[in-house]
Coordinates of C-alpha atoms in Angstrom, one line a residue:
X1111 CA 268.4 -10.9 160.6
X1112 CA 265.3 -8.8 161.1
X1113 CA 261.9 -9.9 162.2
X1114 CA 259.4 -7.2 161.3
X1115 CA 255.8 -7.1 162.5
X1116 CA 253.5 -4.6 161.0
X1117 CA 250.4 -4.3 163.2
X1118 CA 247.1 -3.9 161.5
X1119 CA 245.6 -0.5 161.2
X1120 CA 242.6 0.2 163.4
X1121 CA 239.4 0.3 161.4
X1122 CA 237.9 3.2 163.3
X1123 CA 240.4 6.0 162.5
X1124 CA 243.0 4.6 160.2
X1125 CA 244.1 7.9 158.8
X1126 CA 245.2 9.3 162.1
X1127 CA 246.7 6.1 163.5
X1128 CA 249.2 4.7 161.0
X1129 CA 250.6 1.3 161.8
X1130 CA 254.3 1.6 162.7
X1131 CA 256.4 -1.5 162.0
X1132 CA 258.1 -3.1 165.0
X1133 CA 261.5 -4.5 164.2
X1134 CA 263.8 -7.0 166.0
X1135 CA 267.3 -7.0 164.7
X1136 CA 270.5 -8.9 165.3
X1137 CA 274.0 -7.8 164.3
X1138 CA 274.4 -10.2 161.4
X1139 CA 272.0 -11.2 158.6
X1140 CA 273.4 -14.8 159.0
X1141 CA 272.3 -15.2 162.6
X1142 CA 268.9 -16.7 161.8
X1143 CA 270.5 -19.1 159.3
X1144 CA 273.0 -20.2 161.9
X1145 CA 270.3 -20.8 164.5
X1146 CA 268.1 -22.8 162.1
X1147 CA 271.0 -24.7 160.8
X1148 CA 272.1 -25.8 164.3
X1149 CA 268.6 -26.8 165.2
X1150 CA 268.4 -28.8 162.0
X1151 CA 271.8 -30.5 162.5
X1152 CA 270.8 -31.4 166.0
X1153 CA 267.5 -32.9 164.9
X1154 CA 269.4 -35.1 162.2
X1155 CA 272.2 -36.1 164.5
X1156 CA 270.2 -36.8 167.7
X1157 CA 266.5 -37.0 166.9
X1158 CA 266.3 -38.9 163.7
X1159 CA 268.3 -42.0 164.5
X1160 CA 265.3 -44.2 165.0
X1161 CA 264.5 -46.0 161.7
X1162 CA 260.9 -46.5 162.9
X1163 CA 260.2 -42.9 162.2
X1164 CA 259.6 -43.1 158.4
X1165 CA 258.9 -39.5 157.6
X1166 CA 261.2 -37.2 159.5
X1167 CA 260.0 -33.7 160.0
X1168 CA 261.2 -30.4 161.3
X1169 CA 258.5 -27.7 161.7
X1170 CA 259.3 -24.1 161.9
X1171 CA 256.6 -21.6 163.0
X1172 CA 256.5 -17.9 163.9
X1173 CA 253.7 -16.6 166.1
X1174 CA 252.9 -13.1 167.2
X1175 CA 251.5 -12.7 170.7
X1176 CA 250.4 -9.7 172.8
X1177 CA 249.4 -9.6 176.4
X1178 CA 248.8 -6.7 178.8
X1179 CA 251.2 -8.4 181.3
X1180 CA 254.1 -9.3 178.9
X1181 CA 253.7 -6.8 176.0
X1182 CA 254.2 -7.8 172.4
X1183 CA 256.5 -10.6 171.3
X1184 CA 257.2 -13.0 168.5
X1185 CA 257.9 -16.7 169.1
X1186 CA 260.1 -18.7 166.8
X1187 CA 259.4 -22.4 167.4
X1188 CA 261.5 -25.2 165.8
X1189 CA 260.2 -28.7 166.5
X1190 CA 260.7 -32.2 165.2
X1191 CA 259.1 -35.6 165.3
X1192 CA 262.4 -37.4 166.2
X1193 CA 263.4 -39.2 169.4
X1194 CA 262.3 -37.0 172.4
X1195 CA 264.9 -35.4 174.7
X1196 CA 265.4 -37.4 177.9
X1197 CA 263.4 -36.1 180.9
X1198 CA 266.6 -35.1 182.7
X1199 CA 267.8 -33.0 179.7
X1200 CA 267.8 -29.3 180.6
X1201 CA 268.4 -26.0 178.8
X1202 CA 271.8 -25.9 180.6
X1203 CA 272.8 -29.2 179.0
X1204 CA 271.8 -27.9 175.6
X1205 CA 273.7 -24.6 175.9
X1206 CA 276.8 -25.6 177.8
X1207 CA 279.8 -25.1 175.5
X1208 CA 281.5 -28.3 174.6
X1209 CA 279.1 -30.6 176.5
X1210 CA 278.5 -33.4 174.1
X1211 CA 275.9 -35.9 175.4
X1212 CA 274.9 -39.4 174.6
X1213 CA 276.1 -41.8 171.8
X1214 CA 275.4 -39.2 169.2
X1215 CA 277.2 -36.3 170.8
X1216 CA 279.4 -34.2 168.5
X1217 CA 281.2 -30.9 169.3
X1218 CA 278.7 -29.8 171.9
X1219 CA 278.8 -26.3 170.5
X1220 CA 275.5 -26.1 168.5
X1221 CA 273.2 -25.3 171.5
X1222 CA 275.8 -22.9 172.9
X1223 CA 276.0 -21.0 169.5
X1224 CA 272.2 -20.7 169.4
X1225 CA 272.1 -19.4 173.0
X1226 CA 274.8 -16.8 172.2
X1227 CA 272.9 -15.5 169.2
X1228 CA 269.6 -15.5 171.1
X1229 CA 271.2 -13.5 174.0
X1230 CA 272.7 -11.1 171.4
X1231 CA 269.2 -10.5 170.0
X1232 CA 267.8 -9.9 173.5
X1233 CA 265.6 -12.9 173.3
X1234 CA 264.9 -16.0 175.4
X1235 CA 265.4 -19.6 174.5
X1236 CA 263.3 -22.4 176.1
X1237 CA 262.8 -26.1 175.5
X1238 CA 259.3 -27.3 174.7
X1239 CA 258.1 -30.7 175.8
X1240 CA 255.5 -32.6 173.7
X1241 CA 252.6 -31.1 175.7
X1242 CA 253.5 -27.6 174.7
X1243 CA 253.9 -28.4 171.0
X1244 CA 250.2 -28.9 170.5
X1245 CA 250.7 -31.5 167.8
X1246 CA 250.7 -35.3 168.4
X1247 CA 253.5 -36.0 166.0
X1248 CA 256.0 -33.5 167.3
X1249 CA 258.2 -34.7 170.2
X1250 CA 260.9 -32.2 170.7
X1251 CA 261.0 -28.4 170.3
X1252 CA 262.6 -25.1 171.2
X1253 CA 261.2 -21.6 171.3
X1254 CA 262.9 -18.3 171.0
X1255 CA 260.9 -15.5 172.4
X1256 CA 261.7 -12.0 170.9
X1257 CA 260.2 -9.1 172.9
X1258 CA 259.2 -5.8 171.3
X1259 CA 260.1 -2.7 173.3

C-alpha cells in the first residue's frame, strides 16, 4: 500500500516552490487490507460480544501531523465502541504470536501479523485508551504512526 501526502503549495512563491509528494510504501499492496481486516476481525470477535451495544461501530481515520521535534507523520487510527480492553492488556499481549487471551481468544496471530506489517513499513503501533480517542462512544483503539523521512 502507499500513503501519499501532497503538501499544499505556499501562497507566497508557488511557482518556485512546487509541492513534492511524500510517499510511504510497503512491499505489498495487500498489507493495508490485511491490517484493517485483522483489526476488524478482532473488534467483532472480542469487542462486540456485549448485546447492550446496539450499534457496533469501527471508525478509521487518517491524520497528518507535523512538529519541529518529530517531523512529519501520518497516523492511521482504528477504533471501535465495543468492550474496552482490560487495563492490564498491553501491546506485548496484542502482538505476541500465538497468544490467545480470554474466552474469545482465537489463533492469537492477528495482532502479531499487524505488528509485522507495521514494522516492515517502518511505522509504530500503539494502543489508545478511551481518553486518547477524543470521542465518548469509542472505547478501544490502535494507532499506526508512519514517519516521513
